[in-house]
Coordinates of C-alpha atoms in Angstrom, one line a residue:
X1 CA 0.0 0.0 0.0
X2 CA 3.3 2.3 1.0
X3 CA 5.1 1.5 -2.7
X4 CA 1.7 2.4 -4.6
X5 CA 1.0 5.5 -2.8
X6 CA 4.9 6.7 -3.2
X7 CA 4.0 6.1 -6.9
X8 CA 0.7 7.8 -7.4
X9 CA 1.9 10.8 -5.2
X10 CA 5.4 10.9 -6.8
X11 CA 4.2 12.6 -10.3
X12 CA 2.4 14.8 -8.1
X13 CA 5.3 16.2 -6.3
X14 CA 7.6 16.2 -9.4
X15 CA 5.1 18.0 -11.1
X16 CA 4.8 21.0 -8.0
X17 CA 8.7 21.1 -8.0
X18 CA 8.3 21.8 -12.3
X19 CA 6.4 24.7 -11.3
X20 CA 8.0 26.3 -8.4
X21 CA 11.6 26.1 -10.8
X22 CA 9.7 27.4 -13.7
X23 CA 6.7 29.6 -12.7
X24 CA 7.5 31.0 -9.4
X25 CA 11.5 31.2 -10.4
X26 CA 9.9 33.6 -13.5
X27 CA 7.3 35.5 -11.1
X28 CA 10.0 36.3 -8.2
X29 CA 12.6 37.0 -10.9
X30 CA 9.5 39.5 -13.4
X31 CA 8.3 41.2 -9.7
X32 CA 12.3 41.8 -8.7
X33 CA 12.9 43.5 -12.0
X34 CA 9.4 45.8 -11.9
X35 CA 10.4 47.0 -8.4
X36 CA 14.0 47.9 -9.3
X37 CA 12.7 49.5 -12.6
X38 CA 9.7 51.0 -11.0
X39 CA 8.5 55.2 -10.8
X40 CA 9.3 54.9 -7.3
X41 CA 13.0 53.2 -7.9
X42 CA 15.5 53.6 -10.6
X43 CA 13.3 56.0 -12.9
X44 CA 12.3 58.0 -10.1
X45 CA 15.8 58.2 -8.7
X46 CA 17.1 59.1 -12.4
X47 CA 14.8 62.1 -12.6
X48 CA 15.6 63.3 -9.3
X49 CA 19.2 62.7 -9.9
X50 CA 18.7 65.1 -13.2
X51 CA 16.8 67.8 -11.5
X52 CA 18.3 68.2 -7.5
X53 CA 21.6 66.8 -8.8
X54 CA 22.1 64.8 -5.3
X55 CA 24.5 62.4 -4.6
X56 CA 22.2 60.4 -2.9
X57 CA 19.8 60.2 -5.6
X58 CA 22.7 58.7 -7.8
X59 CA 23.5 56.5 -5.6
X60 CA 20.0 55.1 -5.5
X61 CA 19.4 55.2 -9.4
X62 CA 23.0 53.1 -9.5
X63 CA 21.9 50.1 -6.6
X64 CA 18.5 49.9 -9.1
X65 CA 20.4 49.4 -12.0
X66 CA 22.0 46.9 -10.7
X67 CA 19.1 45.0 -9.6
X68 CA 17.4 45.0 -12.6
X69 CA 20.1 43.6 -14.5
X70 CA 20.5 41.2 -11.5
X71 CA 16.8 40.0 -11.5
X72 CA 16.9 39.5 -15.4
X73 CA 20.2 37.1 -15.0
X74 CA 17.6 35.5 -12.7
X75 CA 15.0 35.4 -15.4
X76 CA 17.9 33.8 -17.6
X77 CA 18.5 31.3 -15.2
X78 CA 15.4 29.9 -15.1
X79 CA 15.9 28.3 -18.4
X80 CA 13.6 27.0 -21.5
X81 CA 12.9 30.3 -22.4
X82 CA 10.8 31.4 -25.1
X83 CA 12.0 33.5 -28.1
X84 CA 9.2 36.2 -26.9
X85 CA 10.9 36.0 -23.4
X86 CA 14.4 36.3 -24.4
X87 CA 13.7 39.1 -26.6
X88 CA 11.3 41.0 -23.9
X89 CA 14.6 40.5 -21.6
X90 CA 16.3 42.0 -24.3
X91 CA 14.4 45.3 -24.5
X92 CA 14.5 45.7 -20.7
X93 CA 18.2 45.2 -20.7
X94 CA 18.8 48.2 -23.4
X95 CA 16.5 50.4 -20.9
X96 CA 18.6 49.9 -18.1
X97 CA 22.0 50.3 -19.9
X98 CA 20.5 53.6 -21.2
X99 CA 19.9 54.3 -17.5
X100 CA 23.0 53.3 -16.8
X101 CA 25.3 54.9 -19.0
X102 CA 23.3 58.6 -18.8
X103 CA 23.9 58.4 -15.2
X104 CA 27.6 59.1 -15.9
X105 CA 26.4 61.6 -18.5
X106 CA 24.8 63.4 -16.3
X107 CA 27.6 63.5 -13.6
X108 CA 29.6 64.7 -16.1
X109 CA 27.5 67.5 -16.7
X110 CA 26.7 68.8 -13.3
X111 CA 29.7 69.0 -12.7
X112 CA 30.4 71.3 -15.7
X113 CA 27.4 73.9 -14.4
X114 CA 24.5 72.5 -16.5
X115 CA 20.9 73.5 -15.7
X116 CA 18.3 70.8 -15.2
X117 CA 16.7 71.5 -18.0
X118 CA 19.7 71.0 -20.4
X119 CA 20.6 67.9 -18.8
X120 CA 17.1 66.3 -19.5
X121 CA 17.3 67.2 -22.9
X122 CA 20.4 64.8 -23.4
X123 CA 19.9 61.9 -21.3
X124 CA 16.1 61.3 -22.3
X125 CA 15.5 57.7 -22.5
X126 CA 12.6 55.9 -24.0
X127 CA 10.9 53.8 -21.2
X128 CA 8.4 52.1 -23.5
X129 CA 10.4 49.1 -24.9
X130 CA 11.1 47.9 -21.4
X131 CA 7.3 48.8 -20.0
X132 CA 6.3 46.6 -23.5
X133 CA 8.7 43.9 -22.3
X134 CA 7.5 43.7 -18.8
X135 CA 4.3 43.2 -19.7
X136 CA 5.4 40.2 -22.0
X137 CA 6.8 38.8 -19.5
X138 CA 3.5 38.7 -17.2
X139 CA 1.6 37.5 -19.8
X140 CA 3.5 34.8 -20.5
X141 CA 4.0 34.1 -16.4
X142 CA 0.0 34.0 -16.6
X143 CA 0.1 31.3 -19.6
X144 CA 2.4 29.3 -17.7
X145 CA 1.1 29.5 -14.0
X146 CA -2.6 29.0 -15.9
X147 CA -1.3 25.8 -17.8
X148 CA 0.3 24.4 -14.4
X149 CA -2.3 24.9 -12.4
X150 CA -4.7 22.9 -14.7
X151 CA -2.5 19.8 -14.8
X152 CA -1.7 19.8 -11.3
X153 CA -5.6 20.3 -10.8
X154 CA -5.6 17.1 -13.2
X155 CA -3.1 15.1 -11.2
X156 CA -3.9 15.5 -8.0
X157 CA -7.9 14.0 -9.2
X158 CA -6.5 11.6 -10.9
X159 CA -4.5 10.9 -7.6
X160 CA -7.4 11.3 -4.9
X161 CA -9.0 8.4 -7.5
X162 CA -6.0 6.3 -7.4
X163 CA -6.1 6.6 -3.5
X164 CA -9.3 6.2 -3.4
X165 CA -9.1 2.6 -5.6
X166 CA -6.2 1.5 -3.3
X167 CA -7.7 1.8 0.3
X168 CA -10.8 0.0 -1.6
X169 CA -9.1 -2.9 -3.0
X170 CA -6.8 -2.9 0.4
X171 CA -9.8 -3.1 2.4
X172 CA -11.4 -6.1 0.2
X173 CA -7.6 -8.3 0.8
X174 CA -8.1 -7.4 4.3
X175 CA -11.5 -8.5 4.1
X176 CA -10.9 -11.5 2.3
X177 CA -7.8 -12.6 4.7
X178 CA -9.8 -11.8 8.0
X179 CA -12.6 -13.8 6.4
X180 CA -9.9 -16.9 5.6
X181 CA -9.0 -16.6 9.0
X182 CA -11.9 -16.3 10.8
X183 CA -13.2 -19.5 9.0
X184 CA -10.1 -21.2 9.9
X185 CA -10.4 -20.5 13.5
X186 CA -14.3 -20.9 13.5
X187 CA -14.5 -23.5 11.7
X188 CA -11.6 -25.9 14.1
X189 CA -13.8 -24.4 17.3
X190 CA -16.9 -25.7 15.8
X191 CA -15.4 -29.2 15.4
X192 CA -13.9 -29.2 18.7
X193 CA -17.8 -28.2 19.9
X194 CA -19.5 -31.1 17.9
X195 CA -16.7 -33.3 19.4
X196 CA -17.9 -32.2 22.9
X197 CA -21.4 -32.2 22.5
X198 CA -21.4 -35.8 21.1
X199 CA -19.0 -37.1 24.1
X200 CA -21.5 -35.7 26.4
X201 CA -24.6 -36.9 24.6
X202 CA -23.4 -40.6 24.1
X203 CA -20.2 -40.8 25.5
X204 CA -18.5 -42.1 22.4
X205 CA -14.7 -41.8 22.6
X206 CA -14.1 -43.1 19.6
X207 CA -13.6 -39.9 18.3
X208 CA -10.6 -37.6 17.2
X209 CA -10.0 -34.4 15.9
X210 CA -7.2 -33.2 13.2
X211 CA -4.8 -30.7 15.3
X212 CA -1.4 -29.6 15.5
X213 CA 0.7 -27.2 17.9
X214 CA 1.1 -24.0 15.0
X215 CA -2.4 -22.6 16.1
X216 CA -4.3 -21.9 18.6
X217 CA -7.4 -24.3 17.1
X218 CA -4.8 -26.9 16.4
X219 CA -3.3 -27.1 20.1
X220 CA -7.5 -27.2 21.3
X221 CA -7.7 -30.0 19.3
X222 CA -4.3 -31.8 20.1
X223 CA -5.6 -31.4 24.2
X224 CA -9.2 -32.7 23.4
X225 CA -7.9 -35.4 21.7
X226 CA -5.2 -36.3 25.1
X227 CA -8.8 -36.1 27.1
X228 CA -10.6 -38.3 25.1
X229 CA -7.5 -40.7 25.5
X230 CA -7.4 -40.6 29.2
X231 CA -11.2 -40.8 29.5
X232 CA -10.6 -43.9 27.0
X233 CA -8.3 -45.5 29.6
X234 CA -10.4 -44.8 32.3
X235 CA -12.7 -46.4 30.3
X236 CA -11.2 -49.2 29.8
X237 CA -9.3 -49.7 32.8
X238 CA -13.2 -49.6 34.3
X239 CA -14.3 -52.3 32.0
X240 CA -11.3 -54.9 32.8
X241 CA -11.9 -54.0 36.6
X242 CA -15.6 -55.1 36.1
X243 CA -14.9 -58.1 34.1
X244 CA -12.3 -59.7 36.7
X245 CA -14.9 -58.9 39.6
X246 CA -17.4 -60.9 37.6
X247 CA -15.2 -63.8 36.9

């Protein structure tokens, strides 16, 4: 009963494993990358960066940079991507090296006295083709999660069934063995019983039962069968006792 339930619940297991490596890796790795690329992280560092000109505000833009391009090396690592995905990673990529490399552009140009305004005129980037990427990417986390969720729906009914058939057909053995059994034992009681009842009713001793000392039935019948023998001596030993008096 053990082995078949390891089997029906081992495809069910393999399969949940599949999906946290493949779904959940993309999900952690997709949400990772929106909240370093994100109006309140690396965009909204950049901007403030360009217009206050604060170190602090660099150094914030510079830590999101790097995990964006951290989390999408996470993406990668997931593995059996599709073309859509690896070209959606692709985009996102060129947005954050754009990031990346304006952030020393605009270093550079503080620190020659330009106004706000001037810098934002250079180091404009185009957010769309990593906003278009990102949303790619969830679409196709959806699909997956979607699909996975259906089959392990699907196996884990097929599995309650498959438990379900096991307990039953265990149940029946047990059945079937306890009913063996109990027939066995009944059944060597019941001759014993008969045995007894006709000793008492006619006080034959003539009779034996079929018994060995491997069960509990079989050693009640080996002792019935030593009593009948000793009553068949007394028996006897009564009968010669009788016939000498007589003579």
């Amino acid at each position: 009963l053990l082995a078949v339930m390891y089997v029906t619940v081992s495809p069910v297991s393999t399969h949940f494993s599949e999906y946290l490596e493949r779904v959940e890796g993309r999900h952690k790795a997709l949400m990772a990358i929106k909240s370093a690329m994100g109006f309140g992280s690396a965009i909204h560092n950049f901007k403030n960066y360009v217009l206050r000109g604060q170190d602090k505000y660099r150094g914030g833009a510079q830590d999101n940079v790097r995990e964006a391009a951290e989390a999408i090396e996470d993406y990668r690592l997931v593995g059996e991507l599709t073309t859509a995905e690896v070209n959606a990673l692709a985009d996102i990529q060129g947005v954050i090296s754009a990031y990346e490399s304006n952030i020393a552009v605009v270093s550079r140009m503080l620190s020659e006295g330009a106004t706000p305004a001037q810098i934002d005129a250079v180091v404009k980037v185009d957010d769309a083709p990593a906003l278009a990427g990102m949303a790619v990417l969830a679409s196709h986390v959806e699909k997956l999660n979607q699909e996975y969720e259906t089959a392990l729906l699907g196996r884990i009914s097929n599995l309650l069934a498959e438990v379900v058939v096991t307990i039953v057909v265990a149940f029946l053995v047990v059945c079937v063995f306890g009913w063996l059994i109990y027939q066995s034992v009944i059944g060597s009681l019941e001759r014993v019983n008969l045995a007894m009842q006709e000793f008492s009713a006619n006080g034959g001793v003539g009779n034996r039962l079929e018994g060995d000392d491997k069960t509990e039935a079989g050693r009640l019948a080996v002792a019935f069968n030593a009593f009948i023998e000793r009553v068949q001596k007394i028996v006897d030993m009564t009968i010669s006792s009788s016939n000498g008096l007589a003579a």
